[in-house]
C-alpha cells in the first residue's frame, strides 16, 4: 500500500484515478480547491471510502502546496490540476499560467525541498505539438504550442524533465492525447455534443451550436488513460511518454457517430459558418426520437466557438509506452461515444 496525493482530484481524470488507486488498496489524498458550490460530485461514489481523504488545497498558493506535501508525506504526487480548457486560456492567459505552469513549479520545488524520493507525474498534453501537419506524433516530434494553455503546459513539461535531470527526481510526463467520458467537463466538444443530443431528443433545444467541425482528434476513454497513468508511475523508469489510441476522428465524425447511436442519420450541407447538419433519416433504436423531425437543423456553426488559433490534427503513436508497460486502450471510439450518449440521455 502506498500514499498517493492527487492535485486536481475533483476533475474527470482525478475521479477515475482515485477509484483505480482505491481498487489497488492504496491510500488516496484528494486535493480540492475551495469553491462556493459543491465540486466533489465526481467523487460521490468513493467519498466515504476509509482509505480516501479529501483536503483543501490550491496550486496557486505556495504555502498550501508545501504544507500538503510536507505533512502528508506521499510516495506519489500526481499533478492533474489545471485550467484545462484551451479556448478559455485565450481569455484568461495569466490565470492559466499561474495554475498550469507556476502551479507545477510550486509542486516540484516542494518535492525537491521536502523529499526527493517522491514519484511525480505531470499531466502533459498532446496540445504541446500544435498539430499543424499530417504527421502521427511521438516523443521525438517537435513542440509548437498554439494557445496560452499549451504554452503554460510546455513550461510545466520542461520543468518536469529538467528536475529529473538536475536533481535526479523521479518525474514522469504523461503526454496524453484527448480522452473523454461521461464525466468530461460540459464545455468540451464531445460532452457538448452528447448533452446537446440529449436535449434535442427531449425537445428542450432544436440544435447544437459549435465551432470548428474539421478539427481531428485522437479520442480515447479517460478510464483507460488513468490506468496508463497508474502503470506509468510504477514503471521505475522516469521519462516522457505518449498515451494515445493511434486513431483519429473529426468533430464531424463524432457528431455522425453520436446521432447514429440514437438512429438519426445526418447530412452536412453548406460550408464555413453557414454549414449545418440536418436530419436525413430516422431508424428504430432503443432511443425515442419522436421530438426530432426529418430535415430539422440539429447542428449550426457559431463563430463564438472559433479560437484565435486552433490545433487542426492530433494523432499519437504510443508505441514507446505500450512496449514498456504492456498497456493498450480497451474502449473503442464507438463504445466511448455510445457510453457518453447513454449517460446523457438517461440524465
Ligand atoms: P478537468 O476535468 O478540468 O480537471 C482539472 C482539475 O484541476 C479539477 O479538479 C479542478 O478543480 C482542478 N484545479 C483547477 N485549478 C486548480 C487550482 N488552482 N488548484 C488546485 N486544483 C485546481 O481536467 P481533466 O480532463 O481531468 O484533465 C486532467 C489533467 O490532464 C489536466 O491537467 C489537463 O490539462 C490534462 N490533460 C487532459 C487531457 C484530456 O483530454 N482530458 C489530455 C491531456 C492532458 P475543480 O473541480 O474545482 O474545477
Ligand atoms: N470546446 C469546444 N466547443 N470545442 C469545439 C467546439 C465547441 O463548441 N466546436 C468545435 N470545437 C473544436 C475545438 O476548436 C478543437 O479543435 C476541438 O473541437 C476539440 O476541442 P475541446 O474538446 O475543447 O478539446 P481540446 O482538444 O481543445 O483540448 C482538450 O484536449 C487536450 C489534449 O489534446 C483538453 O482536455 C485539454 O486540457 C487537453 O490538453
Coordinates of C-alpha atoms and ligand atoms in Angstrom, one line a residue:
X1 CA 0.0 0.0 0.0
X2 CA 1.4 3.4 -1.0
X3 CA 0.3 7.0 -0.3
X4 CA -0.9 8.9 -3.4
X5 CA -1.6 12.6 -3.4
X6 CA -3.7 13.9 -6.3
X7 CA -3.9 17.6 -7.2
X8 CA -7.0 18.1 -9.4
X9 CA -8.8 15.1 -7.9
X10 CA -12.2 16.6 -8.5
X11 CA -11.8 16.6 -12.2
X12 CA -12.6 14.0 -14.8
X13 CA -9.3 12.1 -14.6
X14 CA -8.8 12.7 -10.9
X15 CA -12.0 10.9 -10.1
X16 CA -11.3 7.8 -12.2
X17 CA -7.7 7.7 -10.9
X18 CA -8.8 7.9 -7.3
X19 CA -11.2 5.0 -7.9
X20 CA -8.5 3.0 -9.5
X21 CA -6.0 3.6 -6.7
X22 CA -8.5 2.6 -4.1
X23 CA -9.2 -0.6 -6.0
X24 CA -5.5 -1.3 -5.7
X25 CA -5.8 -0.7 -1.9
X26 CA -3.7 2.5 -1.8
X27 CA -4.2 5.4 0.5
X28 CA -5.5 8.4 -1.6
X29 CA -5.3 12.0 -0.6
X30 CA -7.5 14.1 -2.9
X31 CA -6.9 17.8 -3.1
X32 CA -9.9 20.0 -3.8
X33 CA -9.8 23.8 -4.2
X34 CA -12.3 26.0 -2.3
X35 CA -15.4 26.7 -4.3
X36 CA -18.7 28.3 -3.4
X37 CA -20.7 25.3 -4.6
X38 CA -20.0 21.5 -4.2
X39 CA -17.2 20.4 -6.5
X40 CA -16.8 16.8 -5.4
X41 CA -19.7 15.3 -7.4
X42 CA -17.4 13.1 -9.5
X43 CA -16.0 11.6 -6.3
X44 CA -19.5 10.8 -4.9
X45 CA -19.1 7.0 -5.4
X46 CA -16.0 6.8 -3.2
X47 CA -16.2 9.8 -0.9
X48 CA -16.9 7.7 2.2
X49 CA -14.2 5.1 1.5
X50 CA -12.0 4.6 4.6
X51 CA -8.8 5.0 2.5
X52 CA -9.7 8.3 0.9
X53 CA -9.1 11.8 2.4
X54 CA -10.4 14.9 0.8
X55 CA -8.3 18.0 1.8
X56 CA -8.4 21.6 0.7
X57 CA -5.5 23.0 -1.3
X58 CA -4.7 25.2 -4.3
X59 CA -1.7 25.0 -6.6
X60 CA -1.7 28.8 -6.9
X61 CA -0.8 29.0 -3.2
X62 CA 2.8 28.1 -2.4
X63 CA 2.2 27.6 1.3
X64 CA -0.8 25.4 0.6
X65 CA 1.2 23.1 -1.7
X66 CA 4.3 23.0 0.6
X67 CA 2.2 22.1 3.6
X68 CA 0.3 19.3 1.9
X69 CA 3.5 17.7 0.6
X70 CA 5.4 18.1 3.9
X71 CA 2.6 16.9 6.1
X72 CA 1.1 14.1 4.1
X73 CA 4.5 12.6 3.1
X74 CA 3.2 10.9 0.0
X75 CA 5.0 8.3 -2.0
X76 CA 3.5 9.6 -5.3
X77 CA 2.2 13.0 -6.3
X78 CA 0.1 13.3 -9.4
X79 CA -0.5 16.8 -10.7
X80 CA -3.7 16.8 -12.7
X81 CA -4.7 20.3 -11.5
X82 CA -5.2 22.7 -14.4
X83 CA -7.3 25.4 -16.1
X84 CA -7.7 22.7 -18.7
X85 CA -9.9 24.5 -21.4
X86 CA -7.8 25.6 -24.4
X87 CA -10.4 28.1 -25.6
X88 CA -10.8 29.7 -22.1
X89 CA -7.0 30.1 -21.9
X90 CA -7.1 32.7 -24.7
X91 CA -9.4 34.8 -22.4
X92 CA -7.6 34.0 -19.1
X93 CA -3.9 33.6 -20.2
X94 CA -2.3 34.9 -17.0
X95 CA -4.6 32.8 -14.7
X96 CA -3.9 29.7 -16.9
X97 CA -0.1 30.3 -16.5
X98 CA -0.5 30.7 -12.7
X99 CA -2.3 27.3 -12.4
X100 CA -0.8 25.2 -15.2
X101 CA 2.8 26.5 -15.3
X102 CA 3.7 28.1 -11.9
X103 CA 1.4 25.6 -10.1
X104 CA 3.7 22.8 -11.4
X105 CA 6.8 24.7 -10.3
X106 CA 5.4 25.0 -6.8
X107 CA 4.8 21.3 -6.6
X108 CA 8.3 20.4 -8.0
X109 CA 10.0 22.8 -5.6
X110 CA 8.1 21.3 -2.6
X111 CA 9.2 17.8 -3.7
X112 CA 12.8 19.0 -4.1
X113 CA 12.9 20.6 -0.7
X114 CA 11.0 18.0 1.4
X115 CA 11.5 14.6 -0.1
X116 CA 13.4 13.8 -3.3
X117 CA 12.2 10.2 -3.3
X118 CA 8.6 11.2 -4.2
X119 CA 7.5 9.9 -7.6
X120 CA 5.9 12.8 -9.6
X121 CA 3.5 12.7 -12.5
X122 CA 2.8 15.7 -14.6
X123 CA -0.4 15.8 -16.8
X124 CA 1.3 16.9 -20.0
X125 CA -0.7 17.1 -23.2
X126 CA -0.8 16.5 -27.0
X127 CA -1.6 20.2 -27.3
X128 CA 2.2 20.8 -26.9
X129 CA 2.6 19.7 -30.5
X130 CA 0.3 22.2 -32.2
X131 CA -0.8 19.6 -34.7
X132 CA -0.2 21.7 -37.9
X133 CA 0.9 18.9 -40.2
X134 CA -0.4 15.4 -41.0
X135 CA 2.2 13.5 -39.0
X136 CA 1.5 10.9 -36.4
X137 CA 3.1 12.3 -33.3
X138 CA 5.6 10.6 -31.0
X139 CA 8.1 11.5 -28.3
X140 CA 10.5 12.9 -30.9
X141 CA 8.1 15.2 -32.6
X142 CA 8.7 18.9 -32.1
X143 CA 6.6 21.1 -29.9
X144 CA 4.7 24.1 -31.3
X145 CA 2.2 25.4 -28.6
X146 CA -0.7 27.3 -30.2
X147 CA -2.6 28.6 -27.1
X148 CA -1.8 30.1 -23.7
X149 CA -2.8 26.7 -22.3
X150 CA -0.3 24.8 -24.4
X151 CA 2.5 27.4 -23.7
X152 CA 1.9 27.0 -19.9
X153 CA 1.9 23.2 -20.2
X154 CA 5.1 23.4 -22.2
X155 CA 6.8 25.3 -19.3
X156 CA 5.5 22.6 -16.9
X157 CA 6.7 19.8 -19.2
X158 CA 10.2 21.2 -19.5
X159 CA 10.4 21.8 -15.8
X160 CA 9.3 18.2 -15.0
X161 CA 12.1 17.0 -17.4
X162 CA 14.6 19.4 -16.0
X163 CA 14.0 18.5 -12.3
X164 CA 14.6 14.9 -13.3
X165 CA 17.9 15.8 -14.9
X166 CA 19.1 18.4 -12.5
X167 CA 18.0 16.9 -9.1
X168 CA 17.5 13.2 -10.0
X169 CA 13.8 13.5 -9.1
X170 CA 11.7 10.6 -10.3
X171 CA 9.4 12.6 -12.7
X172 CA 7.1 11.5 -15.4
X173 CA 5.5 13.5 -18.2
X174 CA 2.4 11.6 -19.4
X175 CA 1.8 13.3 -22.8
X176 CA -1.9 12.3 -23.1
X177 CA -4.0 12.8 -26.2
X178 CA -7.6 13.8 -25.8
X179 CA -9.6 11.5 -23.5
X180 CA -13.3 11.7 -22.7
X181 CA -16.0 10.1 -20.7
X182 CA -19.5 10.8 -19.2
X183 CA -17.5 12.8 -16.5
X184 CA -16.0 15.1 -19.1
X185 CA -16.5 18.8 -18.5
X186 CA -19.6 20.2 -20.2
X187 CA -17.8 22.8 -22.4
X188 CA -15.5 20.3 -24.2
X189 CA -16.7 19.4 -27.6
X190 CA -17.5 15.7 -27.1
X191 CA -19.6 16.3 -24.0
X192 CA -21.2 19.3 -25.5
X193 CA -22.4 17.1 -28.4
X194 CA -23.7 14.3 -26.2
X195 CA -25.5 16.7 -23.9
X196 CA -26.8 18.7 -26.8
X197 CA -28.1 15.5 -28.5
X198 CA -29.9 14.6 -25.2
X199 CA -31.6 18.0 -25.1
X200 CA -32.7 17.7 -28.7
X201 CA -34.2 14.2 -28.1
X202 CA -36.0 15.6 -25.0
X203 CA -37.4 18.5 -27.1
X204 CA -35.6 21.1 -25.0
X205 CA -33.5 22.6 -27.8
X206 CA -33.6 22.3 -31.6
X207 CA -29.9 22.4 -32.4
X208 CA -26.3 22.3 -31.0
X209 CA -24.1 25.3 -31.8
X210 CA -20.4 24.5 -32.4
X211 CA -17.2 26.0 -33.8
X212 CA -14.6 24.2 -36.0
X213 CA -16.0 20.8 -37.2
X214 CA -12.8 20.0 -39.2
X215 CA -10.6 19.5 -36.1
X216 CA -9.2 16.0 -35.9
X217 CA -8.5 14.4 -32.5
X218 CA -7.2 11.0 -31.2
X219 CA -10.0 10.4 -28.7
X220 CA -9.7 7.8 -26.0
X221 CA -11.6 6.9 -22.8
X222 CA -10.4 8.6 -19.6
X223 CA -10.7 5.3 -17.7
X224 CA -8.1 3.7 -20.0
X225 CA -5.9 6.7 -19.7
X226 CA -6.0 6.7 -15.9
X227 CA -4.9 3.1 -16.0
X228 CA -2.0 4.2 -18.2
X229 CA -1.0 6.9 -15.6
X230 CA -1.0 4.3 -12.8
X231 CA 1.1 1.9 -14.8
X232 CA 3.5 4.7 -15.9
X233 CA 4.3 5.9 -12.3
X234 CA 5.0 2.3 -11.4
X235 CA 7.4 1.7 -14.3
X236 CA 10.6 2.6 -12.3
X237 CA 11.7 4.3 -15.5
X238 CA 11.1 8.1 -15.2
X239 CA 10.7 9.7 -18.6
X240 CA 8.3 11.3 -21.0
X241 CA 5.6 9.0 -22.5
X242 CA 2.9 9.4 -25.1
X243 CA -0.5 7.9 -24.4
X244 CA -2.8 7.7 -27.4
X245 CA -5.2 5.3 -29.3
X246 CA -3.5 6.0 -32.6
X247 CA -6.9 6.6 -34.3
X248 CA -8.1 9.9 -35.4
X249 CA -11.6 11.3 -36.0
X250 CA -13.1 14.7 -36.8
X251 CA -15.7 16.6 -34.8
X252 CA -18.0 15.9 -37.7
X253 CA -17.3 12.1 -37.2
X254 CA -18.1 12.4 -33.5
X255 CA -21.4 14.1 -34.4
X256 CA -22.3 11.4 -37.0
X257 CA -21.5 8.6 -34.6
X258 CA -23.4 10.1 -31.7
X259 CA -26.5 10.7 -33.8
X260 CA -26.3 7.3 -35.4
X261 CA -26.3 5.8 -32.0
X262 CA -29.9 7.0 -31.4
X263 CA -30.9 6.1 -35.0
X264 CA -30.5 9.5 -36.7
X265 CA -28.6 9.9 -39.9
X266 CA -27.2 13.4 -40.5
X267 CA -26.4 15.2 -43.7
X268 CA -24.0 18.1 -43.7
X269 CA -24.9 21.0 -46.0
X270 CA -23.3 24.4 -46.7
X271 CA -19.7 25.4 -45.7
X272 CA -17.8 27.6 -43.4
X273 CA -20.0 29.5 -40.9
X274 CA -23.1 28.5 -43.0
X275 CA -22.5 24.8 -42.6
X276 CA -25.4 22.9 -40.9
X277 CA -26.3 19.3 -40.2
X278 CA -29.8 18.3 -40.9
X279 CA -31.7 15.1 -40.1
X280 CA -31.9 12.9 -43.2
X281 CA -33.3 9.6 -41.9
X282 CA -34.5 8.1 -38.7
X283 CA -34.4 4.4 -37.8
X284 CA -35.6 2.4 -34.8
X285 CA -33.3 2.1 -31.8
X286 CA -33.9 2.0 -28.0
X287 CA -33.9 5.8 -28.1
X288 CA -37.0 7.9 -28.5
X289 CA -36.7 10.3 -31.4
X290 CA -40.3 11.5 -31.7
X291 CA -39.3 15.1 -30.9
X292 CA -36.9 15.2 -33.9
X293 CA -38.2 15.9 -37.4
X294 CA -36.8 14.9 -40.8
X295 CA -35.0 18.0 -42.2
X296 CA -34.6 19.6 -38.8
X297 CA -31.4 21.6 -38.4
X298 CA -29.6 20.0 -35.5
X299 CA -26.1 21.4 -35.8
X300 CA -25.2 25.0 -36.6
X301 CA -22.0 27.0 -36.6
X302 CA -21.5 29.8 -34.1
X303 CA -18.2 31.7 -34.7
X304 CA -18.1 32.5 -31.0
X305 CA -16.6 29.0 -30.6
X306 CA -13.8 29.6 -33.1
X307 CA -10.4 30.1 -31.4
X308 CA -7.8 32.7 -32.4
X309 CA -5.6 29.7 -33.3
X310 CA -6.8 26.1 -33.4
X311 CA -4.9 22.8 -33.5
X312 CA -6.0 21.1 -36.7
X313 CA -4.9 17.5 -36.1
X314 CA -3.6 15.4 -33.2
X315 CA -2.9 11.7 -33.7
X316 CA -0.4 9.9 -31.5
X317 CA 1.9 7.0 -31.5
X318 CA 2.3 5.5 -28.0
X319 CA 4.5 2.6 -29.0
X320 CA 7.2 3.5 -26.5
X321 CA 4.9 3.4 -23.6
X322 CA 3.0 0.3 -24.8
X323 CA 6.2 -1.7 -25.3
X324 CA 7.4 -0.8 -21.8
X325 CA 4.2 -1.3 -19.9
X326 CA 2.0 -3.6 -22.0
X327 CA -0.8 -1.0 -21.8
X328 CA -3.3 -0.6 -24.6
X329 CA -6.7 1.0 -24.7
X330 CA -9.7 -1.3 -24.1
X331 CA -12.6 1.0 -25.1
X332 CA -13.1 1.8 -28.8
X333 CA -14.2 5.2 -30.2
X334 CA -17.7 3.8 -30.9
X335 CA -18.0 2.4 -27.4
X336 CA -16.9 5.7 -25.9
X337 CA -19.5 7.7 -27.9
X338 CA -22.2 5.2 -27.1
X339 CA -21.4 5.3 -23.3
X340 CA -21.5 9.1 -23.3
X341 CA -24.8 9.3 -25.3
X342 CA -26.4 6.7 -23.0
X343 CA -25.3 8.5 -19.9
X344 CA -26.5 12.0 -21.0
X345 CA -29.8 10.8 -22.4
X346 CA -30.6 9.0 -19.2
X347 CA -29.7 12.1 -17.1
Ligands
LIG1 P1 -10.5 18.8 -15.5 O1 -11.7 17.9 -15.5 O2 -10.7 20.2 -16.0 O3 -9.9 18.8 -14.1 C1 -9.0 19.7 -13.6 C2 -8.8 19.6 -12.1 O4 -7.9 20.7 -11.7 C3 -10.1 19.9 -11.4 O5 -10.1 19.0 -10.2 C4 -10.0 21.3 -10.9 O6 -10.8 21.6 -9.8 C5 -8.5 21.3 -10.6 N1 -8.0 22.7 -10.4 C6 -8.1 23.7 -11.3 N2 -7.5 24.8 -10.8 C7 -6.9 24.4 -9.6 C8 -6.1 25.0 -8.6 N3 -5.8 26.3 -8.7 N4 -5.7 24.3 -7.6 C9 -6.0 23.0 -7.4 N5 -6.8 22.4 -8.3 C10 -7.2 23.1 -9.4 O7 -9.4 18.1 -16.4 P2 -9.2 16.6 -16.9 O8 -9.8 16.4 -18.2 O9 -9.5 15.7 -15.7 O10 -7.6 16.6 -17.1 C11 -6.7 16.4 -16.0 C12 -5.3 17.0 -16.4 O11 -4.8 16.4 -17.6 C13 -5.3 18.5 -16.6 O12 -4.1 19.0 -16.2 C14 -5.4 18.6 -18.2 O13 -4.8 19.8 -18.6 C15 -4.6 17.4 -18.6 N6 -4.9 16.8 -19.8 C16 -6.2 16.4 -20.1 C17 -6.5 15.8 -21.3 C18 -7.9 15.4 -21.7 O14 -8.2 15.1 -22.8 N7 -8.8 15.3 -20.7 C19 -5.4 15.5 -22.2 C20 -4.1 15.8 -21.9 C21 -3.9 16.5 -20.7 P3 -12.4 22.0 -9.9 O15 -13.1 20.6 -10.0 O16 -12.7 22.7 -8.7 O17 -12.6 22.8 -11.2
LIG2 N1 -14.8 23.1 -26.7 C1 -15.3 23.2 -27.9 N2 -16.6 23.7 -28.0 N3 -14.5 22.8 -28.9 C2 -15.1 22.9 -30.2 C3 -16.4 23.4 -30.4 C4 -17.2 23.8 -29.3 O1 -18.3 24.3 -29.4 N4 -16.7 23.3 -31.7 C5 -15.6 22.8 -32.3 N5 -14.6 22.6 -31.4 C6 -13.3 22.1 -31.7 C7 -12.1 22.9 -31.0 O2 -11.9 24.1 -31.7 C8 -11.0 21.9 -31.0 O3 -10.3 22.0 -32.3 C9 -11.7 20.6 -30.9 O4 -13.1 20.8 -31.1 C10 -11.5 19.9 -29.5 O5 -11.9 20.9 -28.5 P1 -12.0 20.5 -27.0 O6 -13.0 19.4 -26.8 O7 -12.2 21.8 -26.3 O8 -10.6 19.9 -26.6 P2 -9.1 20.4 -27.0 O9 -8.6 19.4 -28.0 O10 -9.0 21.8 -27.3 O11 -8.4 20.2 -25.6 C11 -8.6 19.0 -24.8 O12 -7.6 18.0 -25.1 C12 -6.2 18.4 -24.8 C13 -5.3 17.3 -25.3 O13 -5.1 17.3 -26.6 C14 -8.5 19.4 -23.3 O14 -8.8 18.3 -22.5 C15 -7.0 19.8 -22.9 O15 -7.0 20.0 -21.5 C16 -6.1 18.7 -23.3 O16 -4.8 19.1 -23.0

